[in-house]
PDB file of C-alpha atoms in Angstrom:
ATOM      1  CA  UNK Q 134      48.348-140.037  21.971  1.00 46.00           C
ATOM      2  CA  UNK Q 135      50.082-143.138  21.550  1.00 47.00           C
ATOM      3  CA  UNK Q 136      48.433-146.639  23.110  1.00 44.00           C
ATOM      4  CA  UNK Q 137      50.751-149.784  24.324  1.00 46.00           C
ATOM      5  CA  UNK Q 138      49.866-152.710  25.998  1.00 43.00           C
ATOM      6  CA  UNK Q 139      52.154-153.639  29.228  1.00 50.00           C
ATOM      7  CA  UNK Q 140      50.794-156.855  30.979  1.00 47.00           C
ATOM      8  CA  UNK Q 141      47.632-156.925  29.715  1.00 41.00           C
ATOM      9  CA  UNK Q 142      46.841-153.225  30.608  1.00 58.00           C
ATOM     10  CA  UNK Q 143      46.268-150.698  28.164  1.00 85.00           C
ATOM     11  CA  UNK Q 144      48.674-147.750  29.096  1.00 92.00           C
ATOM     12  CA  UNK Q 145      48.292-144.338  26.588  1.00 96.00           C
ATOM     13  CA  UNK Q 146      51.249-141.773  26.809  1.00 97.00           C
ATOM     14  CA  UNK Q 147      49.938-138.439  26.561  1.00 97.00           C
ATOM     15  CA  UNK Q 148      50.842-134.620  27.078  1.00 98.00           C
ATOM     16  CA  UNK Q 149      50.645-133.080  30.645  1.00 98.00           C
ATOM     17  CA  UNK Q 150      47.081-131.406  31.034  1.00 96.00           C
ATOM     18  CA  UNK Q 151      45.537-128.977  33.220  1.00 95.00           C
ATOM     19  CA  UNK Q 152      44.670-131.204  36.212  1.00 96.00           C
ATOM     20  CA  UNK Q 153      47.308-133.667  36.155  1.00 98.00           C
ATOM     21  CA  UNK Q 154      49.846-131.834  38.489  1.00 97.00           C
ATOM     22  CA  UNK Q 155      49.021-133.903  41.621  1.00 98.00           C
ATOM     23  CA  UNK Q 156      49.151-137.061  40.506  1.00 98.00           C
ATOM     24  CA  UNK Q 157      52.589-136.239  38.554  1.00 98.00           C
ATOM     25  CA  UNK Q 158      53.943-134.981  42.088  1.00 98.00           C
ATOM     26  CA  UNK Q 159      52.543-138.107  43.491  1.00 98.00           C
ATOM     27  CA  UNK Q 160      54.582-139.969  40.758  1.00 98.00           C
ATOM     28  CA  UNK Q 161      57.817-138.105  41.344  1.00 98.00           C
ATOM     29  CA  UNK Q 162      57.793-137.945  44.652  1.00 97.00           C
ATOM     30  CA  UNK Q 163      57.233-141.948  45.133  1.00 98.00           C
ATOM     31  CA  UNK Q 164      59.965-143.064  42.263  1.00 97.00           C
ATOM     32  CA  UNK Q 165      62.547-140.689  43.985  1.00 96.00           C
ATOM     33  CA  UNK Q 166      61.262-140.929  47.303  1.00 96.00           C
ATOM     34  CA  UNK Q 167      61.592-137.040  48.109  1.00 95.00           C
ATOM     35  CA  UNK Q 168      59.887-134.081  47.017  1.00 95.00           C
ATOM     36  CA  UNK Q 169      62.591-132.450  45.147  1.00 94.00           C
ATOM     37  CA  UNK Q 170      61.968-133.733  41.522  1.00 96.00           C
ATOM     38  CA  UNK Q 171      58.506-133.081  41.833  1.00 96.00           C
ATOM     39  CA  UNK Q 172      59.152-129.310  43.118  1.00 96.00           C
ATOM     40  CA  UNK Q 173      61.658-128.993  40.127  1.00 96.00           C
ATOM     41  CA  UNK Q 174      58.465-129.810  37.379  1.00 97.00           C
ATOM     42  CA  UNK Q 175      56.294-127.488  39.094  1.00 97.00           C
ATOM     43  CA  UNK Q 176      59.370-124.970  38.970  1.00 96.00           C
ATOM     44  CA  UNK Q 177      59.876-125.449  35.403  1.00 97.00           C
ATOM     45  CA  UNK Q 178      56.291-124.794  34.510  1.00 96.00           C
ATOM     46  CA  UNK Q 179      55.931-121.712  36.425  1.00 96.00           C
ATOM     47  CA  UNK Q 180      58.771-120.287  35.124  1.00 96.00           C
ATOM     48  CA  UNK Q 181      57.678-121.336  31.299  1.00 97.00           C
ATOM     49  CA  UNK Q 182      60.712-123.331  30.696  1.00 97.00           C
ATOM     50  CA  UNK Q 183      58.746-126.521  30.154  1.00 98.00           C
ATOM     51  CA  UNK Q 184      58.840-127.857  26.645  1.00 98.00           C
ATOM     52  CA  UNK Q 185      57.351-131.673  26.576  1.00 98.00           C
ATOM     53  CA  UNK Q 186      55.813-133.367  29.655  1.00 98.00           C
ATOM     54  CA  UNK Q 187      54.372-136.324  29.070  1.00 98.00           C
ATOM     55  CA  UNK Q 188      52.752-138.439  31.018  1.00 98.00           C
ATOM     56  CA  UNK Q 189      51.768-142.843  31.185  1.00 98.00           C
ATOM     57  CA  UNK Q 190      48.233-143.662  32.233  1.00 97.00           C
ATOM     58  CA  UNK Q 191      46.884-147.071  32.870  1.00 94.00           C
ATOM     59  CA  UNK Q 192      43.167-147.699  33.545  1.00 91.00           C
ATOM     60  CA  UNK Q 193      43.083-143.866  34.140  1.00 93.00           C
ATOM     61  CA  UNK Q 194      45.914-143.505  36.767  1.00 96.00           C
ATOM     62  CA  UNK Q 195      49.066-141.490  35.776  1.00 98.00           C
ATOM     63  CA  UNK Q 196      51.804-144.072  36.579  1.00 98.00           C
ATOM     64  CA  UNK Q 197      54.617-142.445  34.846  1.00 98.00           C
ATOM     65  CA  UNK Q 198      55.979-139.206  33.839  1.00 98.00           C
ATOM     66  CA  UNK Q 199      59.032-137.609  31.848  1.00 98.00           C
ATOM     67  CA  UNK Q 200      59.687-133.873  31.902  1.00 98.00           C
ATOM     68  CA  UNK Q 201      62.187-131.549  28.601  1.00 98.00           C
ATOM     69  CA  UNK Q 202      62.726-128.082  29.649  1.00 98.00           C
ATOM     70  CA  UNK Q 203      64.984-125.855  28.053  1.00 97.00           C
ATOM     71  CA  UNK Q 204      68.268-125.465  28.571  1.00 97.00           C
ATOM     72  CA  UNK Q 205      69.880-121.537  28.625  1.00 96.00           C
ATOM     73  CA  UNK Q 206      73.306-123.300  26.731  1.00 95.00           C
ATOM     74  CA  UNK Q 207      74.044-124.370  24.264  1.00 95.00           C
ATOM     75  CA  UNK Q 208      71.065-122.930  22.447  1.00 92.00           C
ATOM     76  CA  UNK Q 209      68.614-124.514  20.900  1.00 93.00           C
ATOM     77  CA  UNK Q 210      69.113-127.646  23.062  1.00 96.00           C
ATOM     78  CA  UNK Q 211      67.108-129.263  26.244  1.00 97.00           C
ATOM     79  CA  UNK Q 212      67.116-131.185  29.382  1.00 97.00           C
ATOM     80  CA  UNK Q 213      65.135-134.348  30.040  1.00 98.00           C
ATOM     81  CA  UNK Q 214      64.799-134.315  33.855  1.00 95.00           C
ATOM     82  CA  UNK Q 215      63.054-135.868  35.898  1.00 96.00           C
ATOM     83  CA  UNK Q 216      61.334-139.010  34.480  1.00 97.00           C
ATOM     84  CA  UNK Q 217      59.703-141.032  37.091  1.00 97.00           C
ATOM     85  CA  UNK Q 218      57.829-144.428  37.421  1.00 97.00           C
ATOM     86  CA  UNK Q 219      55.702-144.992  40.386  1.00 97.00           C
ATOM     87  CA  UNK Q 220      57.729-147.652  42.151  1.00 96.00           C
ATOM     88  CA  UNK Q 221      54.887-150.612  41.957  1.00 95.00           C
ATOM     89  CA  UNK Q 222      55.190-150.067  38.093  1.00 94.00           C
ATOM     90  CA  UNK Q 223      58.590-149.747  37.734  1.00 94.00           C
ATOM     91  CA  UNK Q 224      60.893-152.362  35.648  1.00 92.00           C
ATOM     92  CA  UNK Q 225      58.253-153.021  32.797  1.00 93.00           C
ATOM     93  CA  UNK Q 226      59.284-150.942  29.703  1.00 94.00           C
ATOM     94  CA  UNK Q 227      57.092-147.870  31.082  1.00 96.00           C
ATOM     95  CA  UNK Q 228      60.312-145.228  31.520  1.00 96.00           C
ATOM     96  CA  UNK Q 229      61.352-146.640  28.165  1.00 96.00           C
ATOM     97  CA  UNK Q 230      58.272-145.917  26.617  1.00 97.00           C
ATOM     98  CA  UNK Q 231      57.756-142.622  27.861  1.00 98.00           C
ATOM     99  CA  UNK Q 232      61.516-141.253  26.634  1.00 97.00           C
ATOM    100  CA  UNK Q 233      60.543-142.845  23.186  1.00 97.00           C
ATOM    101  CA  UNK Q 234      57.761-140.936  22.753  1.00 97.00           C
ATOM    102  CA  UNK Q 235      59.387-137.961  23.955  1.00 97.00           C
ATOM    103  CA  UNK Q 236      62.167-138.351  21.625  1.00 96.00           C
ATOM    104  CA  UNK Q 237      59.788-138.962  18.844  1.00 94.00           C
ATOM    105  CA  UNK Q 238      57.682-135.803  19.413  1.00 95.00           C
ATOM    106  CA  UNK Q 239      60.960-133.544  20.025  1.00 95.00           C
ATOM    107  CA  UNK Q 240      62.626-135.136  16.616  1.00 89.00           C
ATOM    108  CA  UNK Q 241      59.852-133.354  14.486  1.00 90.00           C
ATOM    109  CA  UNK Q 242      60.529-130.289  16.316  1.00 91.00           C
ATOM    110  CA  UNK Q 243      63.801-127.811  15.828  1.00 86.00           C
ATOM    111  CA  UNK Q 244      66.122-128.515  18.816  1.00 93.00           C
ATOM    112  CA  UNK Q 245      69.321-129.794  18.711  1.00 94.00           C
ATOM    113  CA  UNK Q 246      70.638-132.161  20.933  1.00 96.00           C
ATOM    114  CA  UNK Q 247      69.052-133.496  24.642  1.00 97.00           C
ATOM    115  CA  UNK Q 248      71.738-133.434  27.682  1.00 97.00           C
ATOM    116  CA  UNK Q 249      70.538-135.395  30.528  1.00 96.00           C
ATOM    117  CA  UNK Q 250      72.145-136.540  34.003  1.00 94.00           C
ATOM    118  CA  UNK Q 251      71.721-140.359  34.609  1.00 94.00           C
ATOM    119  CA  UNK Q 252      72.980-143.521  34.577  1.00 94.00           C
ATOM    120  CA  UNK Q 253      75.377-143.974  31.369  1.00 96.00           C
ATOM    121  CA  UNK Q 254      73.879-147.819  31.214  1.00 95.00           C
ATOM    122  CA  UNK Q 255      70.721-147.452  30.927  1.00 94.00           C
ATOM    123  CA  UNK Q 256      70.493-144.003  28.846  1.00 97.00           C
ATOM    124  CA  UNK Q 257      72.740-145.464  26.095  1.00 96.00           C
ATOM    125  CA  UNK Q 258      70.062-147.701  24.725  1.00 96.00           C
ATOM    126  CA  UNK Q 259      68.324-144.480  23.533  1.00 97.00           C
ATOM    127  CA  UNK Q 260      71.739-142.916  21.939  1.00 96.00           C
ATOM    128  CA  UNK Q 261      72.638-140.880  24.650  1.00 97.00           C
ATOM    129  CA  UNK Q 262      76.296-140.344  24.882  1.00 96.00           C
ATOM    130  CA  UNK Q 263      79.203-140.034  27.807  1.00 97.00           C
ATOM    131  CA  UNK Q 264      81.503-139.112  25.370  1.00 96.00           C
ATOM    132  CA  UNK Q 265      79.453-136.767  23.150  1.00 94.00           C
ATOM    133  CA  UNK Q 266      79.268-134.591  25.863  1.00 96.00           C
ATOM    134  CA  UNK Q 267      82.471-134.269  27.463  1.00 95.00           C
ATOM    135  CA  UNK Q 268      83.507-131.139  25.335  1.00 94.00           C
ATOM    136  CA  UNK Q 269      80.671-129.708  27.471  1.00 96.00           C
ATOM    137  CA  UNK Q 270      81.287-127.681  31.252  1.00 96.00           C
ATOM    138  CA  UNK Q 271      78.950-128.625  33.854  1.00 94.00           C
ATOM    139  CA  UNK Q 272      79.129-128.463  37.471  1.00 90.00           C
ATOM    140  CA  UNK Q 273      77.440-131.964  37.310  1.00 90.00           C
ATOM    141  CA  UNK Q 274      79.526-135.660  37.526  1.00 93.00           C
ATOM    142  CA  UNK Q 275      80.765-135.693  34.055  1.00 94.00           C
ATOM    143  CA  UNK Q 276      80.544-139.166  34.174  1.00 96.00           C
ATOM    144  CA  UNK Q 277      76.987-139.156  34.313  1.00 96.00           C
ATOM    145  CA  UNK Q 278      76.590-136.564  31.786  1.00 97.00           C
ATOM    146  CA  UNK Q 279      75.174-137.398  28.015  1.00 97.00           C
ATOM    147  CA  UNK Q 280      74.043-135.958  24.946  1.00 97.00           C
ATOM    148  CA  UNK Q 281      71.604-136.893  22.250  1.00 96.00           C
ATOM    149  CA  UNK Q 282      71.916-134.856  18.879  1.00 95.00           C
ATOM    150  CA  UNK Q 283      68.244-134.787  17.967  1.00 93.00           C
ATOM    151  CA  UNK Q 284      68.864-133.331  14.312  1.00 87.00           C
ATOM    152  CA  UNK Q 285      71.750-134.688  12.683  1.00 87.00           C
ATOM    153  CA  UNK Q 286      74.915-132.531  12.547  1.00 88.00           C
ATOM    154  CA  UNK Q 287      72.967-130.401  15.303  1.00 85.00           C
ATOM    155  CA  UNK Q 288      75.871-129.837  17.745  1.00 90.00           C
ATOM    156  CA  UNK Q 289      78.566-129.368  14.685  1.00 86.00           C
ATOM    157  CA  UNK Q 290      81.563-128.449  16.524  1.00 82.00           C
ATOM    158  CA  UNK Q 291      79.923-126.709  19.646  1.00 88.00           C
ATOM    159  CA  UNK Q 292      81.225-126.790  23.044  1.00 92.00           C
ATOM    160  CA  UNK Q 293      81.279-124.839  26.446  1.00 94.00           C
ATOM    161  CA  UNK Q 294      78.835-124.403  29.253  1.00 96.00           C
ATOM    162  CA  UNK Q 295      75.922-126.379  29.721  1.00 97.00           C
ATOM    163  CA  UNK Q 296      73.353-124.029  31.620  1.00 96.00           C
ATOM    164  CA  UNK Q 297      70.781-125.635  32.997  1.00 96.00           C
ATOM    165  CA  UNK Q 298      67.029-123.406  33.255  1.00 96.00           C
ATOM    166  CA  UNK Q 299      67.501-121.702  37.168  1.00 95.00           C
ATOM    167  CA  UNK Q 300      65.068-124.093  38.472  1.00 95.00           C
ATOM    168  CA  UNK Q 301      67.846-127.044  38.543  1.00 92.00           C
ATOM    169  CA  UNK Q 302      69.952-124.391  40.689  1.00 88.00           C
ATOM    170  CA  UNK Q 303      67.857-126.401  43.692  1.00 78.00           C
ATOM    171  CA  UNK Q 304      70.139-129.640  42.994  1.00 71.00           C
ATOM    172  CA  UNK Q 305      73.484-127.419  43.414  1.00 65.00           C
TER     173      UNK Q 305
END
């Protein structure tokens, strides 16, 4: 658990418990204002494909929330999707915050590289890379699509298909 101070608050990141799954649909559903991110976590979990979910409390309210799930190629690597910031909270470090945490936990672990779907200007600040991942295939806007090697050297030379966990087959 990992405690930061945003405007005088105290917000702690934590894992995902038992418990928490309506308040994280609350969260994703308000930042994307729609259901479908929110029915994509509670896909992911069900089918066992979740990795990290972590989620940003303040005064005991879950305000944020980032999701990893495996991805079926290339192996060994993951997805971050979705993270979400209820909207009233959004624009003070708290989506930040959440992916550095996330990244920190998943960089003592054995995976390879993160591939996410975003925007190219704000994900850069964390590593991620346009570039890095267009030796990839996806059926996704290549210009949106990035890579983060999360062990040094951990992509090498790969390329091909990047297969998503079936769950994201909702967003095709």
């Amino acid at each position: 658990m990992k405690t930061l101070g945003f405007d005088e608050e105290t917000m702690i990141i934590r894992e995902a418990r038992s418990g928490d799954e309506a308040a994280i649909r609350k969260v994703e559903t308000a930042a994307f204002e729609q259901s479908m991110e929110a029915e994509l976590v509670e896909a992911l979990d069900a089918a066992g494909d979740t990795v990290l979910s972590l989620v940003a409390e303040e005064g005991g309210k879950i305000v944020g929330h980032v999701l990893f799930s495996r991805l079926r190629s290339p192996e060994g690597c993951l997805a971050l999707a979705p993270i979400g910031v209820l909207p009233e909270r959004q624009k003070r470090g708290i989506g930040s915050a959440l992916i550095r945490e996330g990244l920190a936990r998943l960089a003592k672990a054995d995976w390879k590289a993160l591939f996410l779907l975003g925007y190219p200007d704000y994900y850069r600040r964390f590593g991620f890379s346009v570039e890095a991942a267009e030796r990839f295939e996806t059926g996704y806007p290549k210009e949106a699509t990035m890579v983060l090697e999360l062990a040094e050297g951990g992509l090498g030379g790969c390329s091909g298909p990047i297969v998503y966990a079936p769950a994201f087959e909702m967003f095709e």
